[in-house]
């Protein structure tokens, strides 16, 4: 309308183009189209120009149909070039995308939004990052989320965490929906999943129905898939980064994974705190707080059974030996000394070993799993760290007993002589006892102490020391440094030591005097 008004004002194409900021050809085309329309005619319609990829559309259609909508344009482009396609790679990708959308529209699974009923569905799934497994569960109607960490995805671990989920909820939903995870799937017959006997026993005990989604169909449990990604990005990755900074700042995946798995209890405490935080915030889809909706949904949950089911194989029992240890997998693990001779239960969970009381469930000791042939010994089980081995002196013969009655000096002399390899020590003890009787016990003990200090182990050496008497020098170790206050003298400046040049004195010329010759 601006172009038409400008043309009516100035009456020329170029003038109207200059006013509207366009070209005169555009003004001419608009005016001609407007005049035709005003005269009651139809606007001219441009004939559609075929795309350059229409020559290979049949090829793309057949390839997408044969590949069930998963063929890529990159793989199909060489065949299109050979069939005569001369356009750009971008246009061909556009063609393949059109055909893939057409195939999915015809052959895709028709879907509709899920309508969840209160107390009906609990959806569970697993995720993993660098060996740390994440168990996620969502109560479908209230959207209450549950996240825990584990070292594996075995059936016992899954059922144990599912039982913990029921305990936290305070009830049991009607259906537990999961994908076809191998730990819970006993087989598939005519696309019907057969659950494992342990899962059937577990579901019967808690009174719920296990359900499995279609194969390769994660959209049927998308709300837990979102929780898996959310838990890994917002909880597990910061936890591993925090552990890496605690280990020294170097991101070493095996070391960080081992550190997280070594203390799963602390990691799960952080996961519980994280769940409390996200469950008390407003959910983006329901626009409600999940914990508030849970108070309404809990009334429709089935009550928990009065007896809790024992999950997994029964714990292994071991008898504590006289060393206050138990053996498991050809390795030793220590327990408190008071349990020697008692029977304890051993539970292995990932990299950790727990030794508990089979009657009360009290945890006596916790160890990290070690390799066969190794031992995990805790000092607090034995009252403190282990002291160095000490071989005490135990006299047997009459001469040895008589010599050892002299006390610690005699024992130190025997230990030193044995360490020095003095093979004549045994026969010389009789001579040493004679010297002790001759010189007196106190004098002889002093001689033994001097002989031990100077490494003299023969009886003749002790006799020489006794013969020297008290006149022998008594060397002592160096004492503390002697500190003496020295007198302070006034100092002098360096300028005072500058040499002084004396003034020059005039020199007198001397004439040599020749002696007169005698006449």
Coordinates of C-alpha atoms in Angstrom, one line a residue:
X1 CA 0.0 0.0 0.0
X2 CA 2.9 2.4 0.6
X3 CA 4.2 1.7 -2.9
X4 CA 0.8 2.3 -4.5
X5 CA 0.3 5.6 -2.5
X6 CA 3.8 6.8 -3.5
X7 CA 3.1 6.0 -7.1
X8 CA -0.2 7.9 -7.1
X9 CA 1.6 10.8 -5.5
X10 CA 4.6 11.2 -7.9
X11 CA 3.3 9.3 -11.0
X12 CA 6.6 7.6 -11.8
X13 CA 8.2 4.2 -11.0
X14 CA 11.6 5.6 -10.1
X15 CA 10.2 8.4 -7.9
X16 CA 8.0 5.9 -6.0
X17 CA 11.0 3.6 -5.7
X18 CA 13.1 6.4 -4.2
X19 CA 10.4 7.2 -1.7
X20 CA 9.8 3.6 -0.6
X21 CA 13.5 2.5 -0.7
X22 CA 13.1 -0.2 -3.3
X23 CA 13.8 -0.6 -7.1
X24 CA 11.7 0.7 -9.9
X25 CA 11.1 -2.8 -11.2
X26 CA 9.5 -3.8 -7.9
X27 CA 7.2 -0.7 -8.1
X28 CA 6.2 -1.6 -11.7
X29 CA 5.4 -5.2 -10.7
X30 CA 3.2 -4.1 -7.8
X31 CA 1.4 -1.4 -9.8
X32 CA 0.6 -3.9 -12.6
X33 CA -0.6 -6.5 -10.2
X34 CA -2.8 -3.9 -8.4
X35 CA -4.3 -2.7 -11.6
X36 CA -5.2 -6.2 -12.8
X37 CA -6.9 -6.9 -9.4
X38 CA -8.7 -3.6 -9.5
X39 CA -10.1 -4.4 -12.9
X40 CA -11.7 -7.6 -11.6
X41 CA -9.1 -10.0 -13.0
X42 CA -7.1 -12.7 -11.1
X43 CA -3.6 -12.2 -9.7
X44 CA -1.0 -13.8 -11.8
X45 CA 0.2 -17.1 -10.3
X46 CA 3.8 -18.1 -10.7
X47 CA 4.2 -21.6 -11.9
X48 CA 5.9 -23.8 -9.3
X49 CA 9.4 -24.6 -10.1
X50 CA 10.3 -28.3 -9.4
X51 CA 13.1 -28.9 -7.0
X52 CA 16.4 -30.4 -8.2
X53 CA 16.0 -33.5 -6.0
X54 CA 12.7 -34.6 -7.6
X55 CA 14.7 -36.9 -10.0
X56 CA 15.8 -39.0 -7.1
X57 CA 12.7 -38.8 -4.9
X58 CA 11.7 -42.4 -5.7
X59 CA 15.2 -43.6 -4.8
X60 CA 15.0 -41.8 -1.4
X61 CA 11.5 -43.2 -0.8
X62 CA 12.5 -46.8 -1.4
X63 CA 15.7 -46.4 0.7
X64 CA 13.8 -44.9 3.7
X65 CA 11.1 -47.6 3.5
X66 CA 13.7 -50.4 3.3
X67 CA 15.6 -48.9 6.3
X68 CA 12.4 -48.4 8.3
X69 CA 13.0 -44.6 8.6
X70 CA 16.5 -44.9 9.9
X71 CA 18.6 -44.4 6.7
X72 CA 20.9 -41.3 6.7
X73 CA 21.3 -38.8 3.9
X74 CA 25.1 -39.2 4.1
X75 CA 25.0 -42.9 3.3
X76 CA 22.4 -42.4 0.5
X77 CA 24.0 -39.4 -1.3
X78 CA 26.6 -41.4 -3.3
X79 CA 23.7 -43.5 -4.8
X80 CA 21.8 -40.3 -5.6
X81 CA 24.8 -38.8 -7.3
X82 CA 25.2 -42.0 -9.4
X83 CA 21.4 -41.7 -10.3
X84 CA 21.9 -38.2 -11.7
X85 CA 21.4 -35.9 -8.7
X86 CA 23.4 -32.7 -9.2
X87 CA 22.1 -30.5 -6.4
X88 CA 23.7 -29.6 -3.1
X89 CA 24.1 -31.9 -0.1
X90 CA 21.8 -29.6 1.9
X91 CA 18.9 -30.0 -0.5
X92 CA 19.3 -33.8 -0.5
X93 CA 19.3 -33.9 3.3
X94 CA 16.0 -31.9 3.1
X95 CA 14.6 -34.6 0.8
X96 CA 15.6 -37.5 3.1
X97 CA 14.2 -35.6 6.1
X98 CA 10.8 -35.2 4.3
X99 CA 10.7 -38.9 3.4
X100 CA 11.6 -39.9 7.0
X101 CA 8.8 -37.7 8.4
X102 CA 6.4 -39.2 5.9
X103 CA 7.4 -42.7 6.8
X104 CA 7.0 -42.1 10.6
X105 CA 3.7 -40.4 10.0
X106 CA 2.4 -43.6 8.2
X107 CA 4.2 -46.3 10.1
X108 CA 4.9 -44.8 13.5
X109 CA 3.2 -45.8 16.8
X110 CA 0.2 -43.6 17.4
X111 CA 0.5 -42.0 20.8
X112 CA -1.7 -40.1 23.2
X113 CA -0.9 -38.3 26.4
X114 CA -0.7 -40.5 29.5
X115 CA -3.4 -40.1 32.1
X116 CA -2.1 -41.4 35.5
X117 CA -4.4 -42.4 38.2
X118 CA -3.5 -41.8 41.9
X119 CA -1.8 -44.8 43.6
X120 CA -1.6 -46.8 40.3
X121 CA 1.9 -46.6 38.7
X122 CA 5.4 -46.5 40.0
X123 CA 8.0 -46.2 37.1
X124 CA 11.6 -47.3 37.7
X125 CA 14.8 -47.4 35.6
X126 CA 18.6 -47.5 35.9
X127 CA 21.3 -45.1 34.7
X128 CA 25.1 -45.3 35.0
X129 CA 28.1 -42.9 34.8
X130 CA 31.7 -44.3 35.0
X131 CA 30.7 -47.4 36.9
X132 CA 28.4 -45.6 39.4
X133 CA 24.8 -46.9 38.9
X134 CA 21.8 -44.7 39.6
X135 CA 18.4 -46.2 40.5
X136 CA 15.5 -43.9 39.8
X137 CA 11.8 -44.3 40.6
X138 CA 8.8 -41.9 40.1
X139 CA 5.3 -42.1 41.5
X140 CA 3.4 -41.3 38.3
X141 CA 0.5 -39.2 39.7
X142 CA 2.2 -37.1 42.4
X143 CA 5.6 -37.1 40.6
X144 CA 7.5 -37.9 43.9
X145 CA 11.1 -38.8 42.8
X146 CA 13.5 -41.3 44.4
X147 CA 17.2 -41.6 43.5
X148 CA 19.8 -43.9 45.0
X149 CA 23.3 -45.0 44.0
X150 CA 24.6 -48.6 43.8
X151 CA 27.6 -50.6 42.6
X152 CA 25.7 -52.8 40.2
X153 CA 22.3 -53.4 38.6
X154 CA 21.7 -57.0 39.8
X155 CA 18.3 -58.3 40.7
X156 CA 19.0 -58.3 44.5
X157 CA 20.1 -54.7 44.3
X158 CA 17.1 -53.6 42.3
X159 CA 14.6 -55.4 44.6
X160 CA 16.3 -54.0 47.7
X161 CA 16.1 -50.4 46.4
X162 CA 12.5 -51.0 45.3
X163 CA 11.7 -52.2 48.8
X164 CA 13.4 -49.0 50.2
X165 CA 11.2 -47.0 47.8
X166 CA 8.1 -48.6 49.3
X167 CA 9.3 -47.8 52.8
X168 CA 9.9 -44.2 52.0
X169 CA 6.5 -43.9 50.4
X170 CA 4.8 -45.6 53.3
X171 CA 2.7 -47.8 50.9
X172 CA 2.8 -49.9 47.7
X173 CA 1.3 -48.8 44.3
X174 CA -0.8 -51.1 42.2
X175 CA 1.7 -51.4 39.2
X176 CA 5.5 -51.2 39.0
X177 CA 6.4 -50.3 35.4
X178 CA 9.9 -50.9 34.1
X179 CA 11.7 -51.6 30.8
X180 CA 12.9 -55.0 29.8
X181 CA 15.9 -54.9 32.1
X182 CA 17.8 -58.2 32.1
X183 CA 17.9 -58.5 35.9
X184 CA 14.1 -58.8 36.1
X185 CA 13.3 -60.5 32.8
X186 CA 13.2 -64.3 32.8
X187 CA 12.4 -64.5 29.1
X188 CA 10.2 -63.3 26.3
X189 CA 7.5 -65.5 24.7
X190 CA 5.4 -64.0 21.8
X191 CA 6.4 -60.5 22.9
X192 CA 5.2 -61.2 26.4
X193 CA 7.9 -60.7 29.1
X194 CA 8.2 -63.5 31.7
X195 CA 9.4 -62.1 35.0
X196 CA 11.9 -64.0 37.1
X197 CA 10.6 -66.2 40.0
X198 CA 12.2 -63.9 42.5
X199 CA 10.4 -60.9 41.1
X200 CA 7.1 -62.8 41.2
X201 CA 7.8 -63.7 44.8
X202 CA 8.7 -60.1 45.7
X203 CA 5.6 -58.8 43.9
X204 CA 3.3 -61.3 45.6
X205 CA 4.7 -60.4 49.0
X206 CA 4.2 -56.6 48.5
X207 CA 1.0 -57.1 46.5
X208 CA 1.7 -55.2 43.3
X209 CA 1.7 -56.2 39.6
X210 CA 5.0 -56.0 37.7
X211 CA 4.7 -54.6 34.2
X212 CA 7.1 -54.2 31.3
X213 CA 7.0 -51.7 28.5
X214 CA 7.4 -52.5 24.8
X215 CA 10.8 -53.3 23.5
X216 CA 12.8 -50.3 22.2
X217 CA 10.1 -47.9 23.4
X218 CA 11.5 -45.5 26.0
X219 CA 8.7 -43.0 25.4
X220 CA 6.3 -45.2 27.3
X221 CA 8.1 -44.4 30.5
X222 CA 9.5 -41.0 29.6
X223 CA 8.9 -39.4 33.0
X224 CA 11.5 -41.7 34.6
X225 CA 13.8 -41.3 31.6
X226 CA 13.8 -37.6 32.4
X227 CA 14.5 -38.3 36.0
X228 CA 17.5 -40.5 35.1
X229 CA 19.1 -37.6 33.1
X230 CA 18.2 -35.1 35.7
X231 CA 19.7 -37.2 38.5
X232 CA 22.9 -37.8 36.6
X233 CA 23.4 -34.2 35.6
X234 CA 22.3 -32.4 38.8
X235 CA 23.3 -35.0 41.4
X236 CA 25.9 -37.6 40.3
X237 CA 28.2 -35.4 38.2
X238 CA 28.6 -32.7 41.0
X239 CA 29.1 -35.5 43.5
X240 CA 31.9 -37.0 41.4
X241 CA 33.4 -33.6 40.8
X242 CA 33.3 -32.9 44.5
X243 CA 35.1 -36.2 45.2
X244 CA 37.7 -35.4 42.6
X245 CA 38.5 -32.1 44.2
X246 CA 38.7 -33.9 47.6
X247 CA 41.2 -36.3 46.1
X248 CA 43.5 -33.6 45.0
X249 CA 41.9 -31.9 42.0
X250 CA 42.8 -34.4 39.3
X251 CA 39.8 -36.0 37.5
X252 CA 40.7 -39.6 37.4
X253 CA 37.5 -41.6 36.7
X254 CA 38.6 -44.9 38.2
X255 CA 39.8 -43.3 41.4
X256 CA 36.7 -41.1 41.7
X257 CA 34.4 -44.1 41.0
X258 CA 36.2 -46.2 43.6
X259 CA 36.0 -43.4 46.2
X260 CA 32.2 -43.0 45.6
X261 CA 31.5 -46.7 45.7
X262 CA 33.7 -47.1 48.8
X263 CA 31.3 -44.9 50.8
X264 CA 27.9 -45.5 49.2
X265 CA 26.2 -44.7 52.5
X266 CA 27.4 -41.1 52.4
X267 CA 26.5 -40.8 48.7
X268 CA 23.0 -42.1 49.3
X269 CA 22.5 -39.6 52.2
X270 CA 23.3 -36.8 49.7
X271 CA 20.8 -38.4 47.2
X272 CA 18.1 -38.5 49.9
X273 CA 18.7 -34.8 50.7
X274 CA 18.6 -34.0 47.0
X275 CA 15.2 -35.9 46.6
X276 CA 13.9 -33.9 49.6
X277 CA 14.8 -30.7 47.8
X278 CA 13.3 -31.5 44.4
X279 CA 10.2 -33.1 45.9
X280 CA 9.3 -29.9 47.9
X281 CA 9.6 -27.7 44.8
X282 CA 6.8 -27.0 42.3
X283 CA 6.9 -29.5 39.5
X284 CA 7.1 -27.9 36.0
X285 CA 4.3 -30.0 34.5
X286 CA 1.8 -30.6 37.3
X287 CA 2.4 -27.0 38.7
X288 CA 2.1 -28.6 42.2
X289 CA 4.4 -29.7 45.0
X290 CA 5.0 -33.5 44.8
X291 CA 5.0 -34.0 48.5
X292 CA 1.7 -32.2 48.9
X293 CA 0.1 -34.4 46.2
X294 CA 1.7 -37.5 47.9
X295 CA -0.4 -36.8 51.1
X296 CA -3.5 -37.3 48.9
X297 CA -2.1 -40.3 47.0
X298 CA -0.9 -42.1 50.0
X299 CA -4.4 -42.9 51.0
X300 CA -4.8 -45.0 47.8
X301 CA -1.6 -47.0 48.3
X302 CA -1.7 -50.5 49.6
X303 CA -0.3 -50.9 53.1
X304 CA 3.1 -52.3 53.6
X305 CA 3.2 -56.0 54.7
X306 CA 3.8 -56.6 58.4
X307 CA 6.8 -58.9 57.7
X308 CA 9.7 -57.6 55.6
X309 CA 10.9 -59.9 52.8
X310 CA 14.5 -61.1 53.0
X311 CA 16.0 -60.2 49.6
X312 CA 18.8 -62.1 48.0
X313 CA 20.7 -65.2 49.3
X314 CA 21.0 -65.6 53.0
X315 CA 24.1 -64.1 54.5
X316 CA 27.2 -66.3 54.8
X317 CA 28.1 -67.4 58.4
X318 CA 31.7 -67.7 59.6
X319 CA 33.3 -68.7 62.9
X320 CA 35.8 -66.2 64.3
X321 CA 39.2 -67.9 64.8
X322 CA 41.7 -67.4 67.6
X323 CA 43.3 -64.5 65.6
X324 CA 40.0 -62.6 65.8
X325 CA 39.5 -62.9 62.0
X326 CA 37.1 -64.5 59.6
X327 CA 38.0 -65.9 56.2
X328 CA 36.0 -65.0 53.1
X329 CA 37.1 -65.7 49.6
X330 CA 40.6 -66.7 50.7
X331 CA 41.0 -63.4 52.5
X332 CA 41.0 -62.4 56.2
X333 CA 38.9 -59.7 57.8
X334 CA 39.4 -58.7 61.5
X335 CA 36.6 -58.5 64.1
X336 CA 36.8 -57.3 67.8
X337 CA 38.8 -59.6 70.1
X338 CA 35.7 -60.3 72.2
X339 CA 34.1 -62.2 69.3
X340 CA 36.7 -65.0 69.2
X341 CA 35.0 -68.3 68.9
X342 CA 31.6 -66.7 68.0
X343 CA 29.6 -67.2 64.8
X344 CA 29.0 -64.1 62.7
X345 CA 27.2 -63.3 59.4
X346 CA 29.0 -61.8 56.5
X347 CA 27.2 -59.6 53.9
X348 CA 29.0 -58.4 50.8
X349 CA 27.6 -55.4 49.0
X350 CA 29.7 -54.1 46.1
X351 CA 33.2 -53.3 47.3
X352 CA 32.3 -53.5 51.0
X353 CA 32.1 -56.3 53.5
X354 CA 29.9 -56.1 56.6
X355 CA 30.3 -58.5 59.5
X356 CA 27.1 -58.5 61.6
X357 CA 25.5 -60.4 64.4
X358 CA 23.1 -63.0 63.0
X359 CA 20.7 -62.6 65.9
X360 CA 20.4 -58.9 66.4
X361 CA 21.7 -57.5 63.1
X362 CA 24.4 -55.4 64.9
X363 CA 27.3 -54.4 62.6
X364 CA 30.5 -55.6 64.3
X365 CA 32.9 -54.5 61.6
X366 CA 33.0 -53.1 58.0
X367 CA 35.9 -53.6 55.6
X368 CA 36.7 -53.0 51.9
X369 CA 36.8 -56.1 49.8
X370 CA 40.4 -57.3 49.3
X371 CA 42.0 -59.8 46.9
X372 CA 42.4 -63.5 47.8
X373 CA 45.5 -64.0 50.0
X374 CA 45.3 -60.5 51.5
X375 CA 44.1 -59.4 54.9
X376 CA 42.1 -56.3 56.1
X377 CA 43.1 -55.7 59.7
X378 CA 41.7 -52.8 61.8
X379 CA 43.9 -51.6 64.7
X380 CA 40.8 -50.7 66.9
X381 CA 39.9 -54.4 67.0
X382 CA 43.1 -55.2 68.8
X383 CA 43.3 -52.2 71.1
X384 CA 45.8 -50.1 69.1
X385 CA 48.4 -50.4 66.4
X386 CA 50.6 -53.5 66.3
X387 CA 53.9 -53.2 68.1
X388 CA 57.2 -54.3 66.6
X389 CA 58.1 -58.0 67.1
X390 CA 60.3 -58.6 70.1
X391 CA 62.2 -61.8 70.9
X392 CA 62.5 -62.0 74.7
X393 CA 65.5 -63.7 76.5
X394 CA 64.5 -67.0 78.0
X395 CA 67.3 -68.7 80.0
X396 CA 67.3 -72.5 80.1
X397 CA 70.7 -73.8 81.4
X398 CA 72.0 -73.1 84.9
X399 CA 74.7 -70.7 83.6
X400 CA 72.2 -68.8 81.6
X401 CA 69.8 -68.5 84.5
X402 CA 72.6 -67.3 86.8
X403 CA 73.8 -64.7 84.3
X404 CA 70.3 -63.4 83.6
X405 CA 69.7 -62.8 87.3
X406 CA 71.8 -59.7 86.9
X407 CA 68.9 -57.9 85.2
X408 CA 68.4 -55.9 82.0
X409 CA 72.2 -55.3 81.6
X410 CA 72.8 -59.0 81.2
X411 CA 69.9 -59.4 78.8
X412 CA 71.1 -56.5 76.7
X413 CA 74.6 -58.0 76.6
X414 CA 73.2 -61.4 75.4
X415 CA 71.1 -59.7 72.7
X416 CA 74.0 -57.6 71.5
X417 CA 76.4 -60.5 71.4
X418 CA 73.9 -62.7 69.6
X419 CA 73.4 -60.0 67.0
X420 CA 77.1 -59.5 66.5
X421 CA 77.5 -63.2 65.8
X422 CA 79.6 -64.1 68.9
X423 CA 79.5 -67.9 68.7
X424 CA 81.5 -68.4 72.0
X425 CA 78.9 -66.6 74.1
X426 CA 77.4 -69.8 75.6
X427 CA 80.7 -71.4 76.8
X428 CA 81.9 -68.0 78.1
X429 CA 78.9 -67.5 80.4
X430 CA 80.5 -69.6 83.1
X431 CA 83.6 -67.4 83.0
X432 CA 81.4 -64.3 83.1
X433 CA 79.5 -65.6 86.2
X434 CA 82.9 -66.2 87.9
X435 CA 83.9 -62.6 87.2
X436 CA 80.6 -61.4 88.6
X437 CA 81.2 -63.4 91.8
X438 CA 84.8 -62.1 92.1
X439 CA 84.2 -58.4 91.5
X440 CA 80.8 -57.9 92.9
X441 CA 77.4 -57.5 91.3
X442 CA 77.4 -53.7 91.0
X443 CA 80.9 -53.4 89.5
X444 CA 80.2 -56.3 87.1
X445 CA 77.0 -54.8 85.9
X446 CA 78.8 -51.5 85.2
X447 CA 81.4 -53.4 83.2
X448 CA 78.7 -55.2 81.2
X449 CA 77.0 -51.9 80.4
X450 CA 80.3 -50.4 79.2
X451 CA 81.0 -53.5 77.1
X452 CA 77.6 -53.3 75.6
X453 CA 78.0 -49.6 74.8
X454 CA 81.4 -50.2 73.1
X455 CA 80.4 -53.5 71.4
X456 CA 82.8 -55.7 73.3
X457 CA 81.3 -59.2 73.6
X458 CA 84.1 -61.5 74.7
X459 CA 84.7 -62.5 78.3
X460 CA 88.3 -61.2 78.0
X461 CA 87.0 -57.8 77.1
X462 CA 84.8 -57.7 80.2
X463 CA 87.9 -58.8 82.2
X464 CA 89.9 -56.0 80.8
X465 CA 87.2 -53.4 81.6
X466 CA 87.1 -54.8 85.2
X467 CA 90.9 -54.6 85.5
X468 CA 90.9 -50.9 84.3
X469 CA 88.7 -50.0 87.2
X470 CA 87.1 -46.6 87.6
X471 CA 89.9 -44.8 85.8
X472 CA 88.6 -45.4 82.4
X473 CA 87.2 -42.4 80.5
X474 CA 83.4 -42.0 80.4
X475 CA 82.5 -40.5 77.0
X476 CA 79.2 -38.6 76.8
X477 CA 77.1 -37.5 73.9
X478 CA 77.3 -33.9 72.8
X479 CA 75.1 -31.7 74.8
X480 CA 73.3 -28.5 74.0
X481 CA 75.2 -25.6 72.3
X482 CA 77.0 -23.2 74.7
X483 CA 75.7 -19.7 74.4
X484 CA 78.1 -16.9 75.6
X485 CA 77.5 -13.2 75.4
X486 CA 80.6 -11.7 73.8
X487 CA 81.7 -8.1 74.4
X488 CA 80.6 -5.6 71.9
X489 CA 83.2 -3.3 70.4
X490 CA 82.5 -0.1 68.5
X491 CA 82.7 -0.5 64.8
X492 CA 84.4 1.7 62.2
X493 CA 83.2 2.9 58.9
X494 CA 84.8 1.6 55.7
X495 CA 85.6 5.2 54.7
X496 CA 88.0 5.3 57.6
X497 CA 90.1 2.7 55.9
X498 CA 90.6 4.7 52.7
X499 CA 94.3 5.2 52.0
X500 CA 95.6 8.8 52.2
X501 CA 98.0 10.1 49.5
X502 CA 101.0 12.1 51.0
X503 CA 102.0 15.4 49.3
X504 CA 104.9 15.2 46.8
X505 CA 108.3 16.5 48.0
X506 CA 110.8 18.2 45.6
X507 CA 113.7 16.1 44.5
X508 CA 117.3 17.5 44.6
X509 CA 119.7 16.6 41.8
X510 CA 122.8 15.0 43.0
X511 CA 126.1 15.3 41.2
X512 CA 128.5 12.5 41.6
X513 CA 131.8 13.6 43.2
X514 CA 134.9 12.0 41.7
X515 CA 137.8 11.5 43.9
X516 CA 141.0 13.3 43.0
X517 CA 143.6 11.2 41.6
X518 CA 146.7 11.2 43.9
X519 CA 149.6 12.9 42.4

